[in-house]
Each structure stands twice: as structure tokens, then as C-alpha cells.
Amino acid sequence: MLKKDHPYQVLGIDISSYKKDEFFYLIEQKLTGDGLPEPPLFVVTVNPEIVVQSIIDNEFRKILARSSINTADGIGIRWAVKFLYGKEVERITGSDSMETICRICAQQSQPVFLYGAMPGVVQKAADNLKEKIPNLSVSGTYSPDRIDVPFEELPADTQYYMSCASVIFVALGAPGQEKWIHENLKKLPNCKLIIGVGGSFDFIAGSAKRAPDWLCRSGLEWMYRLIREPSRWRRMIKLPLFALNVLLLKSSSKTKSDKKKSTPVQQDLAD
């Protein structure tokens, strides 16, 4: 039986304490309909950029508070949980999760839909997944011409095939993909799991290269991507802002704790 999730708050955003095997077991339960009620699972893979964005974007912050599970995507989130709580959380990214989720779907004959990225990229990603996982059913793919296209404005065949999918992967980039999911999830009655996966389609399609495993393990994947895509520097500015806010939070918590400990206990003295 799956244990109850006890998330850790990082700058006001809940981060799941589930390990990878527990996370995928939860998904398997959801897909089989084994005791997990509606609504669908809405998964957000949280990195430092997302947390910083949530500080300045109140709508996005509310969406993160309503999602089903927020996983630790990025070494920065793992560091923050360790620094603030002295606890370890496992990194669960959109890129790493997609193939595992698709294998679970193939085993259970549950169709998936890929939404987002460029037209050639999303179709190539679907083709590569089907080549790796022969029994995988991909109900369809679609690349919208803008991030905020409502479900009812999508082509009729796209609406139909998306409605048939049990799992929908949305690759529009944060916070756009999470906002799209929040606005349209109720229009997808057959969906059991929907997850924002950022640039995952590009990695699976081979149009973008992942950092070597040793760089990912050491937490330097961000540097590798910055070297390959210098235009990402604007996004990378959020990393030191995230670290500074976590340090300030820790310092503030310690100050409050110290003040509480130093407050004299008042006692009534009998005459």
C-alpha cells in the first residue's frame, strides 16, 4: 500500500516526498483505477525557475497549490529541501519520467497524447517512443501555434484524439503548460494523468542533447545547457535568486527560533 505523501514546502510550494518507485506506483494505480478517485493526476515537475516565477505570478502560484503532485525536478530543489529540512528527496524530471510512464501505459493498453513543441519535433518524439516501446498506443500529437489555445479551439480531430488519451504530456514550457492544463483539464473526461514536461519532446526526438549522466548526477546539467544555448542566460538569473531566497528563509526561521528560545518564561510568584 502506498504511503501518504508528506510534502516539504520550498518558498511556499509543496514538493513531494515520494521516491521514484512510489511515484510510478501511484501512476500505475491511477491508470488501473485501483482505489484512486477522480480527478485526474496533475503533475508538475518543479525546478528553481518555477518556484521563482511563482513568487511574481500569483495565478501560477495558485495553480501549483492545486496540482496533485509537485516533484523535485532539478538539483536546486533537492538542495533546498536538504538545506531547510535535512531531508533527501529524489529527483523526478519530466524527461526521465516520460518513457517510464509510457511503458506503464503500454502494459495497460492506455493511450497517450503528446501536445506541444514544434510539429516535426512532437511527431518524431512520438515515433521514437513507439520504436522503443512497441506496444505503446499514441492516440495523437499536436503542435499549437500559440501557448494559450483553448481546447475547444483546437482542430476537431485533435480534440477527439486528445479526449481518447488516458495520459497527456504537455510540452509548452512553464508556466504556460501548467496554465493550459489548469484551464483545460475539466474538458478531458477520459484523462487520468496529465503532466507538463517542458523540453522533453526535444530530447526524445533527438533535436536537443541531454547532458552526460555524470553532469546530471553532479548537478551541473544547467551549465551544460547554458553553454549549448547561451540565450538561456535570462532564465539562469533565477537560480541565484532562488538560492538567495532559500538562504533568507532559513536565516529568518533561525532568527525566529532563537528569539523564541530566548524569551523568558513568566511565572506567577506567590507573595
Coordinates of C-alpha atoms in Angstrom, one line a residue:
M1 CA 0.0 0.0 0.0
L2 CA 1.3 3.4 -0.9
K3 CA 2.2 5.7 2.0
K4 CA 0.7 9.1 2.3
D5 CA 2.7 11.9 0.8
H6 CA 4.2 14.4 3.3
P7 CA 5.4 17.3 1.1
Y8 CA 8.1 19.8 2.0
Q9 CA 7.4 23.5 1.4
V10 CA 10.1 25.3 -0.5
L11 CA 9.3 29.1 -0.6
G12 CA 5.6 28.2 -0.3
I13 CA 5.5 25.5 -2.9
D14 CA 4.9 21.9 -1.8
I15 CA 7.5 19.4 -3.0
S16 CA 6.5 15.7 -2.9
S17 CA 8.4 13.3 -0.6
Y18 CA 7.6 10.3 -2.9
K19 CA 10.5 8.3 -4.1
K20 CA 10.6 7.3 -7.8
D21 CA 9.2 3.8 -7.3
E22 CA 6.4 5.3 -5.1
F23 CA 5.6 7.9 -7.7
F24 CA 5.4 5.4 -10.6
Y25 CA 3.4 3.0 -8.4
L26 CA 0.9 5.8 -7.8
I27 CA 0.6 6.4 -11.5
E28 CA 0.1 2.7 -12.1
Q29 CA -2.7 2.7 -9.5
K30 CA -4.3 5.7 -11.2
L31 CA -4.2 4.1 -14.6
T32 CA -5.7 0.8 -13.4
G33 CA -8.4 2.7 -11.4
D34 CA -7.2 0.8 -8.3
G35 CA -8.7 2.9 -5.5
L36 CA -7.7 6.3 -6.6
P37 CA -10.6 8.7 -7.1
E38 CA -11.2 11.4 -9.6
P39 CA -10.0 14.0 -10.6
P40 CA -7.0 13.1 -12.9
L41 CA -3.5 13.4 -11.5
F42 CA -2.0 16.8 -12.4
V43 CA 1.8 16.5 -12.0
V44 CA 4.2 19.5 -12.1
T45 CA 7.9 18.9 -12.2
V46 CA 9.2 21.8 -10.2
N47 CA 12.6 23.4 -10.7
P48 CA 14.0 26.6 -9.2
E49 CA 12.9 28.7 -12.1
I50 CA 9.3 27.6 -11.5
V51 CA 9.5 28.5 -7.8
V52 CA 10.9 32.0 -8.5
Q53 CA 8.2 32.5 -11.2
S54 CA 5.5 31.6 -8.7
I55 CA 6.7 34.4 -6.4
I56 CA 5.9 37.0 -9.0
D57 CA 3.0 35.3 -10.7
N58 CA 0.1 34.8 -8.2
E59 CA -2.1 32.9 -10.7
F60 CA 0.8 30.4 -11.3
R61 CA 1.3 30.1 -7.5
K62 CA -2.4 29.2 -7.0
I63 CA -2.2 26.5 -9.8
L64 CA 0.8 24.9 -8.1
A65 CA -1.1 24.8 -4.9
R66 CA -3.9 22.9 -6.6
S67 CA -1.8 20.4 -8.6
S68 CA -1.8 16.8 -7.4
I69 CA 1.9 16.2 -7.1
N70 CA 4.9 18.6 -7.4
T71 CA 8.1 16.6 -8.0
A72 CA 11.6 17.8 -7.5
D73 CA 13.0 18.5 -11.0
G74 CA 16.4 19.9 -10.6
I75 CA 19.3 19.8 -8.1
G76 CA 18.3 23.2 -6.7
I77 CA 15.0 21.8 -5.3
R78 CA 16.8 18.8 -3.8
W79 CA 19.4 21.2 -2.2
A80 CA 16.7 23.4 -0.8
V81 CA 14.8 20.5 0.9
K82 CA 18.1 19.2 2.3
F83 CA 19.1 22.7 3.5
L84 CA 15.8 23.6 5.0
Y85 CA 14.7 20.3 6.5
G86 CA 17.7 18.0 6.5
K87 CA 15.8 15.5 4.3
E88 CA 16.6 13.9 0.9
V89 CA 14.1 13.9 -2.0
E90 CA 14.6 12.0 -5.2
R91 CA 14.8 14.0 -8.5
I92 CA 11.8 13.1 -10.7
T93 CA 12.0 15.0 -14.0
G94 CA 9.6 15.2 -16.9
S95 CA 12.3 13.9 -19.4
D96 CA 13.2 10.9 -17.3
S97 CA 9.6 10.1 -16.4
M98 CA 8.1 10.1 -19.9
E99 CA 9.5 6.8 -21.0
T100 CA 8.6 5.0 -17.8
I101 CA 5.1 6.4 -17.8
C102 CA 4.7 5.3 -21.5
R103 CA 5.9 1.8 -20.6
I104 CA 3.3 1.6 -17.9
C105 CA 0.7 2.8 -20.4
A106 CA 1.8 0.1 -22.9
Q107 CA 1.4 -2.6 -20.3
Q108 CA -2.1 -1.5 -19.5
S109 CA -3.2 -0.6 -23.1
Q110 CA -3.7 3.0 -22.1
P111 CA -3.2 5.6 -25.0
V112 CA -1.1 8.7 -24.6
F113 CA -1.2 12.1 -26.4
L114 CA 1.8 14.4 -27.0
Y115 CA 0.9 18.1 -27.1
G116 CA 3.4 20.9 -27.7
A117 CA 6.8 21.6 -29.1
M118 CA 7.4 22.1 -32.9
P119 CA 5.4 20.0 -35.4
G120 CA 8.3 17.9 -36.6
V121 CA 9.7 17.5 -33.1
V122 CA 6.4 16.2 -31.5
Q123 CA 5.8 13.7 -34.2
K124 CA 9.5 12.5 -34.1
A125 CA 9.2 12.1 -30.3
A126 CA 6.1 10.0 -30.7
D127 CA 7.8 7.9 -33.4
N128 CA 10.9 7.3 -31.2
L129 CA 8.7 6.3 -28.2
K130 CA 6.8 3.8 -30.3
E131 CA 10.0 2.4 -31.7
K132 CA 11.3 1.9 -28.1
I133 CA 8.0 0.7 -26.7
P134 CA 6.3 -1.4 -29.5
N135 CA 3.0 -1.8 -27.7
L136 CA 2.6 1.9 -26.9
S137 CA -0.6 3.4 -28.3
V138 CA -0.2 7.1 -29.2
S139 CA -3.6 8.5 -29.9
G140 CA -2.2 11.6 -31.5
T141 CA 0.2 14.6 -31.4
Y142 CA -0.3 18.3 -31.9
S143 CA 1.8 21.4 -32.0
P144 CA -0.3 24.5 -31.3
D145 CA 0.6 27.8 -33.0
R146 CA 0.5 29.6 -29.6
I147 CA 0.7 28.5 -25.9
D148 CA -2.8 29.6 -24.8
V149 CA -5.0 27.9 -27.4
P150 CA -8.2 26.7 -25.5
F151 CA -9.1 23.0 -26.0
E152 CA -12.4 24.0 -27.8
E153 CA -10.4 26.0 -30.4
L154 CA -8.1 23.0 -31.4
P155 CA -8.9 21.2 -34.6
A156 CA -11.8 18.8 -34.2
D157 CA -9.7 15.7 -34.9
T158 CA -7.1 16.8 -32.3
Q159 CA -9.9 17.3 -29.7
Y160 CA -11.2 13.8 -30.4
Y161 CA -7.8 12.1 -30.2
M162 CA -6.8 14.0 -27.1
S163 CA -10.1 13.1 -25.5
C164 CA -9.3 9.5 -26.1
A165 CA -6.0 9.6 -24.3
S166 CA -5.5 8.3 -20.7
V167 CA -2.2 10.3 -20.3
I168 CA -1.4 13.6 -21.9
F169 CA 2.1 15.0 -22.0
V170 CA 2.2 18.8 -22.4
A171 CA 5.4 20.5 -23.6
L172 CA 4.8 24.2 -23.7
G173 CA 7.3 25.3 -21.1
A174 CA 6.5 26.7 -17.7
P175 CA 4.3 28.4 -16.6
G176 CA 2.4 28.2 -19.9
Q177 CA 1.9 24.5 -19.8
E178 CA 0.7 24.4 -16.3
K179 CA -1.8 27.3 -17.0
W180 CA -3.0 25.4 -20.1
I181 CA -3.5 22.2 -18.1
H182 CA -5.4 24.1 -15.3
E183 CA -7.7 25.8 -17.8
N184 CA -8.5 22.7 -19.9
L185 CA -8.3 19.6 -17.6
K186 CA -12.0 19.6 -17.0
K187 CA -12.6 19.3 -20.7
L188 CA -10.8 16.0 -20.8
P189 CA -13.0 13.5 -19.1
N190 CA -11.0 10.4 -20.1
C191 CA -7.7 11.8 -18.9
K192 CA -6.2 10.0 -15.9
L193 CA -2.8 11.7 -15.8
I194 CA -1.6 15.0 -17.3
I195 CA 1.9 16.3 -16.8
G196 CA 4.0 19.3 -18.0
V197 CA 7.3 18.1 -19.5
G198 CA 8.9 21.2 -20.8
G199 CA 11.6 20.4 -23.4
S200 CA 11.3 16.6 -23.1
F201 CA 10.0 16.2 -26.6
D202 CA 13.2 17.7 -28.0
F203 CA 15.3 15.3 -26.0
I204 CA 13.3 12.3 -27.1
A205 CA 13.2 13.4 -30.7
G206 CA 16.9 14.0 -30.6
S207 CA 16.7 17.6 -31.6
A208 CA 18.3 18.6 -28.3
K209 CA 21.0 16.7 -26.5
R210 CA 20.9 15.9 -22.8
A211 CA 23.9 16.5 -20.6
P212 CA 26.1 13.5 -19.9
D213 CA 24.9 11.4 -16.9
W214 CA 27.9 12.4 -14.8
L215 CA 27.0 16.1 -15.2
C216 CA 23.3 15.4 -14.3
R217 CA 24.4 13.5 -11.2
S218 CA 26.7 16.3 -10.1
G219 CA 24.0 18.9 -10.6
L220 CA 25.8 20.7 -13.4
E221 CA 23.3 20.0 -16.2
W222 CA 22.2 23.7 -16.1
M223 CA 25.8 24.7 -17.1
Y224 CA 25.9 22.2 -20.0
R225 CA 22.6 23.6 -21.3
L226 CA 23.8 27.2 -20.9
I227 CA 26.9 26.5 -22.9
R228 CA 24.9 24.9 -25.7
E229 CA 22.1 27.5 -25.5
P230 CA 23.6 30.9 -24.4
S231 CA 20.2 32.5 -24.8
R232 CA 19.1 30.7 -21.6
W233 CA 21.1 33.2 -19.5
R234 CA 18.0 35.2 -18.8
R235 CA 16.4 32.1 -17.3
M236 CA 19.5 31.2 -15.4
I237 CA 19.3 34.5 -13.5
K238 CA 16.6 32.9 -11.5
L239 CA 18.9 30.3 -10.0
P240 CA 20.9 32.7 -7.7
L241 CA 17.6 34.5 -6.8
F242 CA 16.2 31.1 -5.8
A243 CA 19.2 30.3 -3.7
L244 CA 19.2 33.7 -2.0
N245 CA 15.5 33.4 -1.1
V246 CA 16.1 30.0 0.4
L247 CA 19.1 31.3 2.4
L248 CA 17.0 34.2 3.6
L249 CA 14.1 31.9 4.6
K250 CA 16.5 29.7 6.6
S251 CA 18.0 32.7 8.3
S252 CA 14.6 34.2 9.1
S253 CA 13.4 30.8 10.6
K254 CA 16.6 30.5 12.7
T255 CA 16.2 34.1 14.0
K256 CA 12.5 33.4 15.0
S257 CA 13.6 30.2 16.7
D258 CA 16.4 31.9 18.6
K259 CA 14.0 34.7 19.7
K260 CA 11.5 32.1 20.9
K261 CA 14.2 30.2 22.9
S262 CA 15.5 33.4 24.5
T263 CA 12.0 34.7 25.6
P264 CA 11.9 34.5 29.4
V265 CA 9.2 32.3 30.9
Q266 CA 6.9 34.4 33.1
Q267 CA 5.7 32.8 36.3
D268 CA 3.2 34.0 38.9
L269 CA 5.1 34.4 42.2
A270 CA 3.2 33.9 45.3
D271 CA 3.6 36.6 47.9

